[in-house]
């Protein structure tokens, strides 16, 4: 599919910052930091051509989107760490936790933008998601993110995407939020796909993040949050409306390798499958965090949390 050109905006500039200390929830927080891709903040000419990976064609795409956006809240995978109860573990817990990458800021200033206030849009808390299409961890993260956010609102314009072989990880079938929109009465979702999965030219090194075409840039307010709480400039990164941030993903891309979009979507109805278990477990964590952000609304998504 062909889409629009990249968004205009301020250049993402990495500079010295003094990140506040967060409280890592659960022991696996340290492991999640490995599940990231380096986001090298460089300037350069914006590319107007947007190419996408081959994926399901319409109407198959519509059916696939329906499968992913209508996963019941009751569907919860074990993620290899037991059934998720919706409770975040304390920082000193020695147990493995689904909330591996969640950073809570209890008793400390919340993540804020350049104006000193948490990010918001239209009077609703803003969930900022920073990712890159070439990043296999971001591609894996797109599955539970769509599942969780669909419980609070509705997507339109979602497109399939495939990460290239990167950092010795084989291609992963997933989604890109570039060109999509999201409507919710409870929150605003702002995805920023910084780089595509398309090389700038045939001779470019696919192992180099700078070899991929630039897509979107952070606004000054988004950039301030990203710099403050993700000093290494790694993706995927999520800011939950100033309440918490997440760096990395709970999902190891390997279980998704070799599976098509349709196969992964089907596994969302099979909580005991390897892919389904991992995605549903991560979606439960994201749902719990979003419920905290929205004051446990809607009840259909948050009644048990």
XYZ file of C-alpha atoms in Angstrom, residues 57-257:
201
model
C -5.006 -7.396 0.540
C -8.510 -6.052 1.018
C -10.952 -7.452 1.975
C -8.640 -9.859 3.788
C -7.096 -6.889 5.604
C -10.482 -5.787 6.945
C -11.137 -9.243 8.321
C -7.691 -9.369 9.879
C -8.171 -6.000 11.580
C -11.510 -7.175 12.966
C -9.847 -10.245 14.467
C -7.159 -8.199 16.190
C -9.412 -5.409 17.463
C -12.133 -7.612 18.956
C -10.138 -9.877 21.273
C -12.181 -10.446 24.470
C -10.827 -8.984 27.694
C -11.215 -12.437 29.230
C -8.591 -13.835 26.858
C -5.364 -13.776 28.856
C -2.197 -15.647 28.032
C 0.342 -16.833 30.557
C 3.344 -15.295 28.844
C 5.389 -17.930 30.538
C 4.881 -16.259 33.900
C 1.481 -17.418 35.072
C -1.934 -15.840 34.667
C -1.904 -12.077 34.941
C -4.206 -10.754 37.660
C -4.153 -7.098 36.697
C -2.051 -6.142 39.719
C 1.358 -4.569 39.229
C 4.072 -6.095 41.346
C 6.076 -4.033 43.856
C 9.603 -3.060 42.932
C 11.209 -5.415 45.415
C 9.306 -8.466 44.188
C 11.479 -11.346 43.097
C 8.713 -12.836 40.976
C 8.682 -12.640 37.221
C 6.169 -10.052 36.047
C 4.319 -9.272 32.855
C 4.831 -5.614 33.639
C 8.513 -5.974 32.955
C 9.078 -2.665 31.246
C 6.630 -0.491 33.186
C 8.225 2.284 35.206
C 6.079 3.786 37.942
C 6.839 7.213 39.361
C 5.220 6.981 42.776
C 6.167 9.954 44.954
C 8.213 11.469 42.145
C 7.380 14.027 39.480
C 5.459 12.465 36.606
C 6.725 12.361 33.007
C 6.028 15.795 31.572
C 6.391 17.730 28.367
C 8.235 20.973 27.831
C 5.408 22.949 29.440
C 5.811 21.034 32.705
C 2.506 19.207 32.329
C 1.781 15.600 31.311
C 0.983 15.180 27.647
C -2.712 15.504 26.836
C -4.885 16.050 23.782
C -8.424 17.407 23.684
C -8.623 17.304 27.450
C -7.798 13.575 27.489
C -4.582 11.935 28.710
C -2.227 11.162 25.852
C -0.549 7.830 25.286
C 2.613 8.566 23.322
C 4.118 5.639 21.427
C 7.510 5.974 19.736
C 8.551 3.183 17.398
C 10.332 2.349 14.152
C 9.114 -0.006 11.449
C 12.516 -1.655 11.000
C 12.550 -2.589 14.707
C 11.381 -6.202 15.282
C 10.596 -5.456 18.932
C 8.303 -2.629 17.829
C 6.614 -4.884 15.294
C 6.016 -7.500 17.986
C 4.730 -4.813 20.367
C 2.191 -3.602 17.800
C 0.023 -6.680 18.357
C -0.737 -6.304 22.095
C -0.906 -2.526 21.750
C -3.710 -2.769 19.197
C -5.505 -5.426 21.228
C -5.363 -3.304 24.404
C -6.178 0.075 22.868
C -9.145 -1.378 20.961
C -10.812 -1.927 24.343
C -10.825 1.852 24.900
C -11.460 3.185 21.414
C -11.459 2.487 17.696
C -8.705 2.432 15.075
C -8.990 3.326 11.427
C -6.379 3.145 8.705
C -4.220 0.440 10.253
C -1.715 -1.137 7.864
C 0.240 -4.365 8.023
C 3.997 -4.130 8.175
C 6.939 -6.507 8.238
C 10.214 -5.761 9.971
C 13.292 -6.706 7.940
C 15.991 -9.016 9.209
C 17.544 -6.769 11.832
C 20.016 -7.419 14.642
C 20.009 -11.106 13.625
C 16.244 -11.312 14.201
C 14.286 -12.690 11.218
C 11.380 -10.737 9.688
C 8.311 -10.314 11.905
C 4.783 -9.735 10.617
C 2.943 -6.994 12.476
C 1.474 -3.534 12.119
C 2.420 0.067 11.530
C 0.491 2.983 13.023
C 1.777 5.349 10.360
C -1.206 6.881 8.564
C -3.719 5.481 11.066
C -6.059 7.312 13.431
C -7.611 6.471 16.780
C -10.750 7.755 18.508
C -11.614 7.227 22.150
C -13.718 9.107 24.721
C -11.172 8.183 27.388
C -7.694 8.802 25.995
C -5.694 9.994 23.012
C -3.243 7.677 21.292
C -0.360 9.403 19.501
C 1.944 7.020 17.626
C 5.178 8.303 16.109
C 6.804 5.900 13.648
C 10.199 7.496 13.244
C 11.703 5.309 10.533
C 10.215 2.968 7.941
C 11.180 -0.581 7.035
C 12.348 0.565 3.608
C 16.025 1.152 2.835
C 17.048 4.532 1.435
C 18.718 2.731 -1.456
C 19.717 -0.751 -2.544
C 23.272 -0.391 -1.290
C 22.280 0.716 2.210
C 23.275 -1.501 5.114
C 20.108 -3.160 6.516
C 21.813 -3.520 9.910
C 22.216 0.250 10.233
C 19.167 2.161 11.568
C 20.162 5.200 9.534
C 19.712 3.168 6.343
C 15.928 3.348 6.596
C 13.686 6.101 5.297
C 12.581 8.758 7.761
C 8.857 8.913 8.471
C 7.761 11.081 11.405
C 9.307 13.413 13.953
C 8.379 14.199 17.529
C 6.877 17.534 18.495
C 8.876 19.593 21.028
C 6.597 18.435 23.873
C 6.854 14.784 22.851
C 10.572 15.144 22.361
C 10.954 16.501 25.900
C 9.266 13.433 27.391
C 11.186 11.053 25.165
C 14.525 12.641 26.043
C 13.806 12.736 29.750
C 12.775 9.120 30.175
C 14.501 7.381 27.281
C 17.939 8.893 27.272
C 19.302 6.132 25.098
C 16.780 6.919 22.373
C 15.506 3.342 22.171
C 12.239 1.953 20.860
C 9.550 0.941 21.531
C 8.762 3.628 24.100
C 5.397 4.468 25.692
C 4.381 7.370 27.939
C 1.033 6.751 29.649
C -0.258 10.301 29.995
C 2.388 11.248 32.548
C 1.449 8.407 34.904
C 4.088 5.897 33.851
C 6.443 5.066 31.014
C 7.447 1.802 29.383
C 10.696 1.081 27.572
C 10.990 -2.090 25.544
C 8.536 -4.927 25.150
C 7.593 -8.060 27.034
C 7.357 -9.988 23.788
C 10.414 -11.714 22.390
C 10.017 -11.514 18.595
C 11.330 -15.053 18.016
C 7.986 -16.846 18.684
C 6.373 -14.698 15.984
C 9.049 -15.359 13.365
